XYZ file of N, CA and C in Angstrom:
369
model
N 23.432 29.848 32.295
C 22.259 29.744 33.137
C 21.016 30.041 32.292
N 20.145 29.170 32.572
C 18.608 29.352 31.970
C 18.011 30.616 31.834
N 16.882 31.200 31.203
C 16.714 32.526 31.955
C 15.505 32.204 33.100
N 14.877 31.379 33.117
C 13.593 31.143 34.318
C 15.104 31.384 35.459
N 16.000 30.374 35.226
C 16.669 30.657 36.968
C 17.140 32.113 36.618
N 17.758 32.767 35.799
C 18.097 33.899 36.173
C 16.965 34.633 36.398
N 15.845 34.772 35.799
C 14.959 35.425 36.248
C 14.815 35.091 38.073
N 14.633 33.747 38.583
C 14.754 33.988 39.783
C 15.609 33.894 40.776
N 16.659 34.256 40.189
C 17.943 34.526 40.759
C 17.409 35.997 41.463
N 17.445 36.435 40.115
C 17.277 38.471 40.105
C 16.090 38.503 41.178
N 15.168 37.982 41.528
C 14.033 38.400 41.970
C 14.072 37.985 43.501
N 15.589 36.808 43.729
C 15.270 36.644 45.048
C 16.333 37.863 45.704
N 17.195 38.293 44.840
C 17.714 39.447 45.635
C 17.186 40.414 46.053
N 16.170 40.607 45.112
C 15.454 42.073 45.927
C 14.271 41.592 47.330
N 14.342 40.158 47.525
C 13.469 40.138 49.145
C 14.046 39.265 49.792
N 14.033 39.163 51.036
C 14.305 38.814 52.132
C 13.780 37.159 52.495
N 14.549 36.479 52.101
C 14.542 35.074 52.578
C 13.657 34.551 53.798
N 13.497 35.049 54.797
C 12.741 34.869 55.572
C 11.503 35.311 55.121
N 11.004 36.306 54.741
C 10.363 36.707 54.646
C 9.590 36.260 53.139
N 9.612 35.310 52.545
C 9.898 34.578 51.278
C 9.114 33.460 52.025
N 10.373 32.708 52.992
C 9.507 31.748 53.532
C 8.184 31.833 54.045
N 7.860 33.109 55.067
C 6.316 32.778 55.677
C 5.551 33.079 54.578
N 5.516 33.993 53.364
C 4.730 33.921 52.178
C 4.781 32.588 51.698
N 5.545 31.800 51.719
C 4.708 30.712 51.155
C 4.374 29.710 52.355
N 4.200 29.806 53.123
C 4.097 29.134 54.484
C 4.444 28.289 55.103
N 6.428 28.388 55.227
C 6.936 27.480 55.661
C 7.588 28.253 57.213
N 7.267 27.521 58.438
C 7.221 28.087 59.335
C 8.880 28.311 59.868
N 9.409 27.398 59.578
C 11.168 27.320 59.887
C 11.705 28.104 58.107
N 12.476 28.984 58.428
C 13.356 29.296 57.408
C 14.356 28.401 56.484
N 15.162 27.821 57.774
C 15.811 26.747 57.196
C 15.184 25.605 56.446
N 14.365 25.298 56.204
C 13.407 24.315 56.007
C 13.723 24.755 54.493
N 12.946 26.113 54.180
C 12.643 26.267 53.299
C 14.209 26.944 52.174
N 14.991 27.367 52.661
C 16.323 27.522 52.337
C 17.012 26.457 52.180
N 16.497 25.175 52.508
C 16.977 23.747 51.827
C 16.330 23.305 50.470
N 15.246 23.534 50.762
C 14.308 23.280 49.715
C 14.349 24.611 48.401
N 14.743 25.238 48.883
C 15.062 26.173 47.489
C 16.407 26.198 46.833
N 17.283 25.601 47.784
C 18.744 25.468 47.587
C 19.002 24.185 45.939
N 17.666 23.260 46.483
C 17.880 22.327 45.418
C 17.055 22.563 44.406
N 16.026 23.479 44.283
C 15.112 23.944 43.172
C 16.230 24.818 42.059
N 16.882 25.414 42.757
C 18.032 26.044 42.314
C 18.936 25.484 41.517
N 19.473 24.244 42.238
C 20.539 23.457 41.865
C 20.192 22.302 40.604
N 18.992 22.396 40.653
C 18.619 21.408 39.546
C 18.101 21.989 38.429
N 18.852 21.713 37.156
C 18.236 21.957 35.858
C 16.957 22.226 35.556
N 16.209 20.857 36.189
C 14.429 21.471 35.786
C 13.831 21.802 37.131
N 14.778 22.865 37.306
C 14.082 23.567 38.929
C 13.076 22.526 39.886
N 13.850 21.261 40.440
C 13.536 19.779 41.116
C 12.084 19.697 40.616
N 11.351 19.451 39.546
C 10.441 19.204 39.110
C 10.498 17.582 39.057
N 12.008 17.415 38.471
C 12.191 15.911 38.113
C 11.333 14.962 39.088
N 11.384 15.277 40.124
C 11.518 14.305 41.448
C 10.169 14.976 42.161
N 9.269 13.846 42.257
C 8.117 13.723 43.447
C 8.561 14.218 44.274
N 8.509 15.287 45.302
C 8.589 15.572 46.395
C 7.701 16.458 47.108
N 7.213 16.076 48.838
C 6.399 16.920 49.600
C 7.612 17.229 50.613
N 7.138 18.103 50.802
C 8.413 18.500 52.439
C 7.301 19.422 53.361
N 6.089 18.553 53.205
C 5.034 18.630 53.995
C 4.157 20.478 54.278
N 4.848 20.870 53.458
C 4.414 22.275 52.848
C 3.701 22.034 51.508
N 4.868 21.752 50.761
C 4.454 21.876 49.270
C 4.980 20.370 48.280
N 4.303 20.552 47.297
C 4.610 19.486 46.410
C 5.567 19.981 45.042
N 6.249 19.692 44.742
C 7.322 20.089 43.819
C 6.881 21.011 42.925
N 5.359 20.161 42.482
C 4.685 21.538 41.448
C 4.232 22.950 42.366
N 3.521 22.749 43.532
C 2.966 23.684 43.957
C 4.043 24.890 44.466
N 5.449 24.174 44.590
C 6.145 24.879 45.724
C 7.009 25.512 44.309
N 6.810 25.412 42.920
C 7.496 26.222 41.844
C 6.477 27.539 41.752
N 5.440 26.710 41.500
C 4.243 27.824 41.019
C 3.913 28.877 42.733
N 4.236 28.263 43.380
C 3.896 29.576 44.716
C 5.155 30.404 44.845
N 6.512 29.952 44.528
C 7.378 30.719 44.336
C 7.894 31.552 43.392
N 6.999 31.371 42.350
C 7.110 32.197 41.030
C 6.461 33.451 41.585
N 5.154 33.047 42.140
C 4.369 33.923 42.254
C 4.304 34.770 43.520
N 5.574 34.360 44.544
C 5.419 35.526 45.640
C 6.663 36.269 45.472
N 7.326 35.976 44.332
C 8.859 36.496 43.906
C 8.250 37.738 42.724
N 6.780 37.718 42.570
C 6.272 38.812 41.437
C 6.449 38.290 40.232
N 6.842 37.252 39.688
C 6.902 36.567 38.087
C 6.140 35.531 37.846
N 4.957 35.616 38.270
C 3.443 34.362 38.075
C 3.964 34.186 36.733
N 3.814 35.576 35.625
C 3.538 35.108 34.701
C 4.830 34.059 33.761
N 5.969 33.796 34.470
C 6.788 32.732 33.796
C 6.423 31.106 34.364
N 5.200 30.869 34.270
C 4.592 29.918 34.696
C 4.154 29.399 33.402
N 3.650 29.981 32.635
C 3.128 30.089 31.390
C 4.242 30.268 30.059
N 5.344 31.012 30.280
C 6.204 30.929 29.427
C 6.382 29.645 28.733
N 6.498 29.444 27.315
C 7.592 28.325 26.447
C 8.361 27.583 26.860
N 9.357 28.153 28.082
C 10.616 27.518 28.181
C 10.078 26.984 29.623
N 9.604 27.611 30.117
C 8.516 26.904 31.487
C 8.460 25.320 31.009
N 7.153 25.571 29.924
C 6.915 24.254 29.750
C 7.457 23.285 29.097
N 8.434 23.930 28.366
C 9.600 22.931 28.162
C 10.381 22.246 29.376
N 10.607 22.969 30.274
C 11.329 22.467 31.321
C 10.103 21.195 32.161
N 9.114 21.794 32.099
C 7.864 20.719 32.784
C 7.762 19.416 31.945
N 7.944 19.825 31.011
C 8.316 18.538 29.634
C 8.935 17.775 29.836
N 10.451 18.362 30.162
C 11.152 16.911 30.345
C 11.454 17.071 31.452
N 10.862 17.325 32.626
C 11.155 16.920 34.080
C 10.116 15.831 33.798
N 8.725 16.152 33.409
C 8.098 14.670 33.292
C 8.382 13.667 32.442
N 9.204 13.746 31.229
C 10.218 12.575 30.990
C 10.800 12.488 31.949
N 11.807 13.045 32.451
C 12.854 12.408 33.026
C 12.126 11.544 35.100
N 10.716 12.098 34.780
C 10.078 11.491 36.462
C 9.365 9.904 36.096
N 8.805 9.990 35.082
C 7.886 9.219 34.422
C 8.384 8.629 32.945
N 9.176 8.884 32.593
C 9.610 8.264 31.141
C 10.230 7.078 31.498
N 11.405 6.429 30.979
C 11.799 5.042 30.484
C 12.235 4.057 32.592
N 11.186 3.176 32.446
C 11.408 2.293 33.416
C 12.469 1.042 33.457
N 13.279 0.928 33.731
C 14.049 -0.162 33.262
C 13.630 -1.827 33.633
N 12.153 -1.954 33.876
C 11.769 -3.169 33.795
C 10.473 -2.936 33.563
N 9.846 -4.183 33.583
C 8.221 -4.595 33.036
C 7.480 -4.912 34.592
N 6.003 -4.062 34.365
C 5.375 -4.592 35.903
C 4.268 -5.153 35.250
N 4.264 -6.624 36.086
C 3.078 -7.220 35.855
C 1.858 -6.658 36.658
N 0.898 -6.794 35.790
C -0.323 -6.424 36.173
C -1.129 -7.689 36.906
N -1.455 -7.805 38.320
C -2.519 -9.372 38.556
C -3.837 -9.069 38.255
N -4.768 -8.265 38.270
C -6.124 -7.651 38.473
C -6.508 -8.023 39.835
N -5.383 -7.891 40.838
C -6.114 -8.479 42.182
C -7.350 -8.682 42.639
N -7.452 -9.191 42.356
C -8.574 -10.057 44.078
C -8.535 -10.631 45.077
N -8.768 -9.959 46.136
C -8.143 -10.935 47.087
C -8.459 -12.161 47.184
N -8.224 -13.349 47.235
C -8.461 -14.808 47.389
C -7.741 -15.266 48.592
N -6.619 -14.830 48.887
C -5.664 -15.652 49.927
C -5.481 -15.026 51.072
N -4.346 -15.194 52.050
C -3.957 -14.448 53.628
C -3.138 -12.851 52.360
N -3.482 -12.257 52.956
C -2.911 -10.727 52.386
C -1.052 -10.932 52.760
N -0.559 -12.032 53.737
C 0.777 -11.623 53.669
C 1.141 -12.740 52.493
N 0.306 -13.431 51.621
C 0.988 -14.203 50.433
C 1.274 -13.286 49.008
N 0.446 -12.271 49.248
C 0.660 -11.167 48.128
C 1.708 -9.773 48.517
N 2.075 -9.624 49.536
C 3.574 -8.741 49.944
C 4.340 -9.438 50.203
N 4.437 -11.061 50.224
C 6.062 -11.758 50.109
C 5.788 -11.871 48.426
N 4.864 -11.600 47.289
C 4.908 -11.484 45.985
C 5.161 -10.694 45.777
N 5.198 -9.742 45.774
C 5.058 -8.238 45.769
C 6.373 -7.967 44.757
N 7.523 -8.409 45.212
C 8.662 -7.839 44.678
C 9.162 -8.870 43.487
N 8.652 -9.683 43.138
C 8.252 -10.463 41.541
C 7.346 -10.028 41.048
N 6.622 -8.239 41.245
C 5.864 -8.123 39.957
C 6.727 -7.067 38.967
N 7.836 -6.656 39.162
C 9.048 -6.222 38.804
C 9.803 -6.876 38.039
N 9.717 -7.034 36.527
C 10.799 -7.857 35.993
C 11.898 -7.468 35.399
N 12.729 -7.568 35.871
C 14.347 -6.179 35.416
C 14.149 -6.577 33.580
């Protein structure tokens, strides 16, 4: 195990899950005991992956949980940003096709450019 997760391994034992959740302001527990279940479960603590769960955004909901668990400062750590490193390779790095660019303008009925839409994708 990493030490960022063991570090917040150790830090969620000493508080109270519920009480975890309304500090960062998720009003259902369960909500937020899903959403930490997979921050957990994933290597780059779900950074990889865009996600809102209408609380927080993947970045915000690391950095508010660092920081109501008492360890802001492994936000800033080396291995932090190593892990932010290649979660943004692995969110944003290698696409397996080419997108054409049109410089749109509109010229035509708007539904001739969303039946195009899925030819600006070239595998």
């Amino acid at each position: 195990m990493k030490p960022i997760h063991q570090a917040i391994n150790q830090a969620l034992a000493e508080i109270a899950l519920e009480q975890l959740a309304r500090e960062m302001g998720y009003a259902r527990s369960e909500k937020f005991r899903e959403r930490l279940q997979r921050v957990l479960q994933s290597p780059w603590l779900g950074l990889e992956h865009a996600e809102f769960d209408g609380v927080h955004a993947s970045t915000t909901f690391l950095d508010h949980l660092l920081d109501a668990l008492g360890i802001g400062d492994l936000a800033a750590s080396d291995a932090m940003r190593e892990i932010r490193d290649v979660a943004a390779d692995e969110r944003e790095g290698f696409r397996p096709w080419i997108f054409v660019e049109t410089d749109f303008t509109r010229r035509y009925p708007i539904f001739m450019y969303a039946v195009m839409e899925p030819w600006r994708r070239i595998p």
